[in-house]
Amino acid sequence: MGSSKSYWMDHAESQRNVRLAKILGISEDELDQLSFDIDGDYSNDGLLYGYIVQFDDSNEPSIMSKINGLESGSFVNISPWDLDDPEEDELEWEVRYSEQLETLNKHFDKIPTILELHTSHDVHFSLLVMLHAHVVSALEQFLSTTFIHHVTNSDLLTRRLIETDPEFGSRKFTVNEIYAQHSNIKSTVATYLKSIIFHDLRKVKPMFKEVLSCDFGDISWLFHAVKVRHDCVHRAGYDKDGKAVSVSVQSINELIELCFSLASRIDEHVQQMEA
């Protein structure tokens, strides 16, 4: 695990350096030759205005002269959205974050209190529709982050995914691309996994079994819950015939119990894999 975590820390730094070099108008090789620090520029109440790239006085003048936006010959101001990549940052978080079950519990633990709210019949139905969609989405996030975290932090599981997943099996590479993919394979795998729609249980269930040796068992209830969630999200709780979906306080509570039971079994399994 240690080497994989180091890989992702190095990968994140490398990606940021790529963006920084482009912003400064110099090559990555020239950036590597410079000594600098990056500090956040914050307001008194902690709001991030941007970043300040402060360069050392000992840097090569010929490279420094190429830098875009250099002020007083020593620093550059950069907006936060120029330096940060939200999708890259989210992917890095999923790779490094390991408390997936705790996060799922946080999604669920306030729902029973919400279900006790007294509202009109129409408002109550809308509330149940939103909560059903929320519960299913929370479980999908758990499945996604759990799989991405454990696979990308294990050389063995990364290889097992590559060898068993049809997507990777069908890819063809030139000799040069093979070397490039070898050095960046974990990034390639993480990006691919992030693109998978984790409510496609026909694909996700066998992936967990083949790569993590984790069998979900009978999850017909989850297939049904995903189908209902589709009507909740895309038709505000009505099916294609205009009929209201069947959701209730009892069904929401039962769904939470089933989801958390499945997630707990998965979490226990992957934790034992690491032991």
Short mmCIF file of C-alpha atoms in Angstrom, two decimals:
data_model
loop_
_atom_site.label_atom_id
_atom_site.label_comp_id
_atom_site.label_asym_id
_atom_site.label_seq_id
_atom_site.Cartn_x
_atom_site.Cartn_y
_atom_site.Cartn_z
CA MET A 1 0.00 0.00 0.00
CA GLY A 2 2.83 2.37 0.84
CA SER A 3 4.32 2.41 -2.65
CA SER A 4 0.89 2.96 -4.20
CA LYS A 5 0.17 5.92 -1.95
CA SER A 6 3.54 7.39 -2.87
CA TYR A 7 2.66 6.88 -6.52
CA TRP A 8 -0.54 8.88 -6.18
CA MET A 9 1.16 11.66 -4.25
CA ASP A 10 3.81 11.85 -6.99
CA HIS A 11 1.11 11.66 -9.67
CA ALA A 12 -0.84 14.55 -8.13
CA GLU A 13 2.31 16.68 -7.92
CA SER A 14 3.22 15.79 -11.51
CA GLN A 15 -0.22 16.78 -12.79
CA ARG A 16 -0.07 20.09 -10.94
CA ASN A 17 3.38 20.79 -12.38
CA VAL A 18 2.05 20.15 -15.89
CA ARG A 19 -0.67 22.75 -15.34
CA LEU A 20 1.74 25.18 -13.69
CA ALA A 21 4.27 25.01 -16.52
CA LYS A 22 1.51 25.75 -19.04
CA ILE A 23 0.30 28.73 -16.99
CA LEU A 24 3.83 30.14 -16.70
CA GLY A 25 4.51 29.67 -20.41
CA ILE A 26 7.57 27.46 -19.96
CA SER A 27 8.30 23.79 -20.52
CA GLU A 28 8.05 21.14 -17.79
CA ASP A 29 11.80 20.62 -18.09
CA GLU A 30 12.40 24.33 -17.46
CA LEU A 31 10.02 24.26 -14.49
CA ASP A 32 11.99 21.35 -13.02
CA GLN A 33 15.10 23.53 -13.05
CA LEU A 34 13.47 26.25 -10.95
CA SER A 35 13.25 26.54 -7.16
CA PHE A 36 9.94 27.95 -5.92
CA ASP A 37 7.22 27.72 -3.27
CA ILE A 38 3.46 27.84 -3.76
CA ASP A 39 1.41 29.47 -1.01
CA GLY A 40 -2.31 30.12 -0.76
CA ASP A 41 -3.47 33.75 -0.77
CA TYR A 42 -6.28 33.86 1.82
CA SER A 43 -8.58 36.56 3.12
CA ASN A 44 -8.88 37.25 6.86
CA ASP A 45 -11.89 34.91 7.06
CA GLY A 46 -10.12 32.07 5.26
CA LEU A 47 -11.41 32.57 1.70
CA LEU A 48 -8.91 31.41 -0.91
CA TYR A 49 -8.25 34.21 -3.39
CA GLY A 50 -5.63 32.28 -5.34
CA TYR A 51 -2.02 31.08 -5.17
CA ILE A 52 1.30 32.89 -5.07
CA VAL A 53 4.24 31.20 -6.78
CA GLN A 54 7.37 32.64 -5.13
CA PHE A 55 10.64 32.01 -6.98
CA ASP A 56 14.11 31.89 -5.40
CA ASP A 57 16.69 34.52 -6.36
CA SER A 58 19.14 31.83 -7.48
CA ASN A 59 17.05 30.67 -10.45
CA GLU A 60 18.41 30.77 -14.01
CA PRO A 61 17.66 34.27 -15.44
CA SER A 62 17.12 32.95 -18.98
CA ILE A 63 14.25 30.78 -17.77
CA MET A 64 12.84 33.41 -15.44
CA SER A 65 12.64 35.88 -18.34
CA LYS A 66 10.19 33.59 -20.13
CA ILE A 67 7.67 33.43 -17.29
CA ASN A 68 4.26 34.96 -17.95
CA GLY A 69 2.94 37.42 -15.38
CA LEU A 70 6.13 37.65 -13.34
CA GLU A 71 5.84 40.50 -10.83
CA SER A 72 8.79 42.26 -9.19
CA GLY A 73 10.97 39.64 -10.83
CA SER A 74 10.11 37.08 -8.14
CA PHE A 75 6.47 35.94 -7.98
CA VAL A 76 3.35 35.14 -10.00
CA ASN A 77 -0.28 35.30 -8.87
CA ILE A 78 -2.47 32.42 -10.04
CA SER A 79 -6.22 31.99 -9.66
CA PRO A 80 -7.31 28.81 -7.82
CA TRP A 81 -9.30 27.48 -10.80
CA ASP A 82 -6.24 27.74 -13.06
CA LEU A 83 -4.02 25.59 -10.88
CA ASP A 84 -6.57 23.10 -9.54
CA ASP A 85 -8.43 20.51 -11.60
CA PRO A 86 -11.70 19.56 -9.83
CA GLU A 87 -12.00 16.19 -11.61
CA GLU A 88 -8.36 15.33 -10.93
CA ASP A 89 -8.71 16.38 -7.28
CA GLU A 90 -11.85 14.29 -6.86
CA LEU A 91 -10.15 11.27 -8.39
CA GLU A 92 -7.14 11.72 -6.11
CA TRP A 93 -9.50 11.91 -3.11
CA GLU A 94 -11.23 8.66 -4.10
CA VAL A 95 -7.89 6.92 -4.51
CA ARG A 96 -6.56 8.03 -1.14
CA TYR A 97 -9.71 8.14 1.03
CA SER A 98 -10.30 4.92 2.98
CA GLU A 99 -13.34 5.62 5.22
CA GLN A 100 -16.03 4.72 2.70
CA LEU A 101 -18.33 2.95 5.19
CA GLU A 102 -18.15 5.87 7.62
CA THR A 103 -19.14 8.25 4.84
CA LEU A 104 -22.07 6.05 3.87
CA ASN A 105 -23.26 6.01 7.48
CA LYS A 106 -23.15 9.82 7.53
CA HIS A 107 -25.40 9.87 4.47
CA PHE A 108 -27.88 7.57 6.19
CA ASP A 109 -27.93 8.56 9.86
CA LYS A 110 -30.10 11.70 9.49
CA ILE A 111 -32.73 10.14 7.23
CA PRO A 112 -34.88 8.58 10.02
CA THR A 113 -35.23 12.04 11.59
CA ILE A 114 -36.20 13.55 8.23
CA LEU A 115 -38.83 10.84 7.79
CA GLU A 116 -40.54 12.01 10.99
CA LEU A 117 -41.29 15.45 9.55
CA HIS A 118 -45.00 16.24 9.30
CA THR A 119 -45.99 17.57 5.88
CA SER A 120 -48.90 17.48 3.46
CA HIS A 121 -49.46 14.32 1.42
CA ASP A 122 -48.00 15.79 -1.80
CA VAL A 123 -44.94 17.20 -0.06
CA HIS A 124 -44.44 13.94 1.83
CA PHE A 125 -44.44 11.99 -1.45
CA SER A 126 -41.86 14.33 -2.96
CA LEU A 127 -39.72 13.96 0.15
CA LEU A 128 -39.85 10.16 -0.07
CA VAL A 129 -38.94 10.31 -3.77
CA MET A 130 -35.86 12.43 -3.02
CA LEU A 131 -34.81 10.22 -0.10
CA HIS A 132 -35.09 7.03 -2.14
CA ALA A 133 -32.85 8.55 -4.83
CA HIS A 134 -30.43 9.76 -2.14
CA VAL A 135 -30.10 6.33 -0.50
CA VAL A 136 -29.39 4.56 -3.79
CA SER A 137 -26.91 7.26 -4.89
CA ALA A 138 -25.09 7.04 -1.55
CA LEU A 139 -24.64 3.29 -1.98
CA GLU A 140 -23.39 3.78 -5.54
CA GLN A 141 -20.81 6.25 -4.24
CA PHE A 142 -19.74 3.68 -1.64
CA LEU A 143 -19.33 1.00 -4.31
CA SER A 144 -17.40 3.36 -6.57
CA THR A 145 -15.01 4.78 -3.97
CA THR A 146 -14.44 1.39 -2.32
CA PHE A 147 -13.54 -0.27 -5.60
CA ILE A 148 -11.37 2.58 -6.87
CA HIS A 149 -9.52 2.95 -3.57
CA HIS A 150 -8.67 -0.71 -3.08
CA VAL A 151 -7.85 -1.54 -6.70
CA THR A 152 -5.63 1.48 -7.37
CA ASN A 153 -3.76 1.00 -4.10
CA SER A 154 -2.86 -2.60 -4.86
CA ASP A 155 -0.57 -3.77 -7.65
CA LEU A 156 -2.15 -7.23 -7.45
CA LEU A 157 -5.72 -5.94 -7.79
CA THR A 158 -4.74 -3.51 -10.54
CA ARG A 159 -3.30 -6.41 -12.51
CA ARG A 160 -6.35 -8.56 -11.78
CA LEU A 161 -8.65 -5.84 -13.12
CA ILE A 162 -6.59 -5.46 -16.30
CA GLU A 163 -6.59 -9.22 -16.88
CA THR A 164 -10.32 -9.76 -16.24
CA ASP A 165 -12.00 -6.63 -17.56
CA PRO A 166 -13.12 -6.84 -21.21
CA GLU A 167 -12.48 -3.10 -21.68
CA PHE A 168 -8.78 -3.53 -21.07
CA GLY A 169 -8.62 -6.88 -22.84
CA SER A 170 -9.85 -5.33 -26.08
CA ARG A 171 -7.35 -2.47 -26.11
CA LYS A 172 -4.44 -2.56 -28.55
CA PHE A 173 -1.24 -0.59 -28.05
CA THR A 174 1.86 0.11 -30.11
CA VAL A 175 5.25 -0.72 -28.58
CA ASN A 176 5.78 2.93 -27.60
CA GLU A 177 2.33 3.10 -26.04
CA ILE A 178 3.01 -0.04 -24.01
CA TYR A 179 5.91 1.68 -22.24
CA ALA A 180 3.85 4.84 -21.71
CA GLN A 181 0.89 2.88 -20.33
CA HIS A 182 3.16 0.83 -18.07
CA SER A 183 4.44 3.93 -16.28
CA ASN A 184 0.96 5.47 -15.98
CA ILE A 185 -1.15 2.34 -15.61
CA LYS A 186 -2.62 3.24 -12.22
CA SER A 187 -3.72 6.62 -13.51
CA THR A 188 -5.25 4.92 -16.56
CA VAL A 189 -7.06 2.40 -14.35
CA ALA A 190 -8.34 5.07 -11.95
CA THR A 191 -9.63 7.24 -14.79
CA TYR A 192 -11.33 4.24 -16.39
CA LEU A 193 -12.99 3.19 -13.12
CA LYS A 194 -14.18 6.75 -12.54
CA SER A 195 -15.97 6.61 -15.90
CA ILE A 196 -17.94 3.49 -14.98
CA ILE A 197 -21.58 4.05 -14.10
CA PHE A 198 -21.82 2.20 -10.79
CA HIS A 199 -25.59 1.76 -10.99
CA ASP A 200 -25.00 -0.65 -13.88
CA LEU A 201 -25.11 -3.61 -11.51
CA ARG A 202 -24.82 -6.11 -14.35
CA LYS A 203 -21.23 -4.90 -14.73
CA VAL A 204 -20.41 -3.83 -11.18
CA LYS A 205 -21.42 -7.06 -9.44
CA PRO A 206 -19.10 -9.32 -11.50
CA MET A 207 -16.28 -6.75 -11.22
CA PHE A 208 -16.39 -6.98 -7.43
CA LYS A 209 -16.45 -10.77 -7.62
CA GLU A 210 -13.67 -11.17 -10.20
CA VAL A 211 -11.30 -8.49 -8.91
CA LEU A 212 -12.02 -8.28 -5.16
CA SER A 213 -13.38 -11.85 -4.78
CA CYS A 214 -16.43 -10.26 -3.17
CA ASP A 215 -19.78 -11.88 -4.01
CA PHE A 216 -22.80 -9.65 -3.41
CA GLY A 217 -25.17 -12.62 -3.26
CA ASP A 218 -28.83 -12.01 -4.10
CA ILE A 219 -29.29 -8.29 -4.76
CA SER A 220 -32.55 -8.41 -6.68
CA TRP A 221 -33.80 -5.80 -4.19
CA LEU A 222 -31.04 -3.44 -5.32
CA PHE A 223 -31.82 -3.93 -9.01
CA HIS A 224 -35.40 -2.95 -8.19
CA ALA A 225 -34.29 0.04 -6.09
CA VAL A 226 -32.11 1.31 -8.95
CA LYS A 227 -35.04 1.01 -11.36
CA VAL A 228 -37.27 2.98 -8.97
CA ARG A 229 -34.49 5.55 -8.50
CA HIS A 230 -34.52 6.13 -12.27
CA ASP A 231 -38.20 7.13 -12.11
CA CYS A 232 -37.50 9.25 -9.02
CA VAL A 233 -34.72 11.21 -10.71
CA HIS A 234 -36.00 11.48 -14.27
CA ARG A 235 -39.78 11.67 -13.73
CA ALA A 236 -40.02 13.09 -10.18
CA GLY A 237 -41.41 9.82 -8.84
CA TYR A 238 -43.62 8.64 -11.73
CA ASP A 239 -43.07 5.79 -14.16
CA LYS A 240 -43.38 6.08 -17.94
CA ASP A 241 -47.12 5.38 -17.68
CA GLY A 242 -47.61 8.26 -15.25
CA LYS A 243 -48.12 6.03 -12.22
CA ALA A 244 -46.55 7.10 -8.92
CA VAL A 245 -43.71 4.87 -7.72
CA SER A 246 -44.27 2.88 -4.56
CA VAL A 247 -42.22 4.56 -1.83
CA SER A 248 -43.02 4.87 1.87
CA VAL A 249 -41.37 5.51 5.22
CA GLN A 250 -41.16 1.75 5.66
CA SER A 251 -39.64 1.15 2.22
CA ILE A 252 -37.00 3.85 2.79
CA ASN A 253 -36.02 2.42 6.18
CA GLU A 254 -35.87 -1.10 4.76
CA LEU A 255 -33.75 0.10 1.85
CA ILE A 256 -31.29 1.81 4.21
CA GLU A 257 -31.00 -1.39 6.24
CA LEU A 258 -30.36 -3.52 3.15
CA CYS A 259 -27.85 -1.04 1.70
CA PHE A 260 -25.89 -0.71 4.92
CA SER A 261 -25.88 -4.47 5.44
CA LEU A 262 -24.43 -5.00 1.95
CA ALA A 263 -21.89 -2.20 2.42
CA SER A 264 -20.82 -3.60 5.81
CA ARG A 265 -20.20 -7.04 4.31
CA ILE A 266 -18.18 -5.52 1.48
CA ASP A 267 -16.18 -3.37 3.88
CA GLU A 268 -15.44 -6.33 6.17
CA HIS A 269 -14.29 -8.36 3.16
CA VAL A 270 -11.91 -5.73 1.79
CA GLN A 271 -10.51 -5.00 5.24
CA GLN A 272 -9.71 -8.71 5.66
CA MET A 273 -7.96 -8.65 2.29
CA GLU A 274 -5.56 -6.02 3.65
CA ALA A 275 -4.93 -7.83 6.95
#
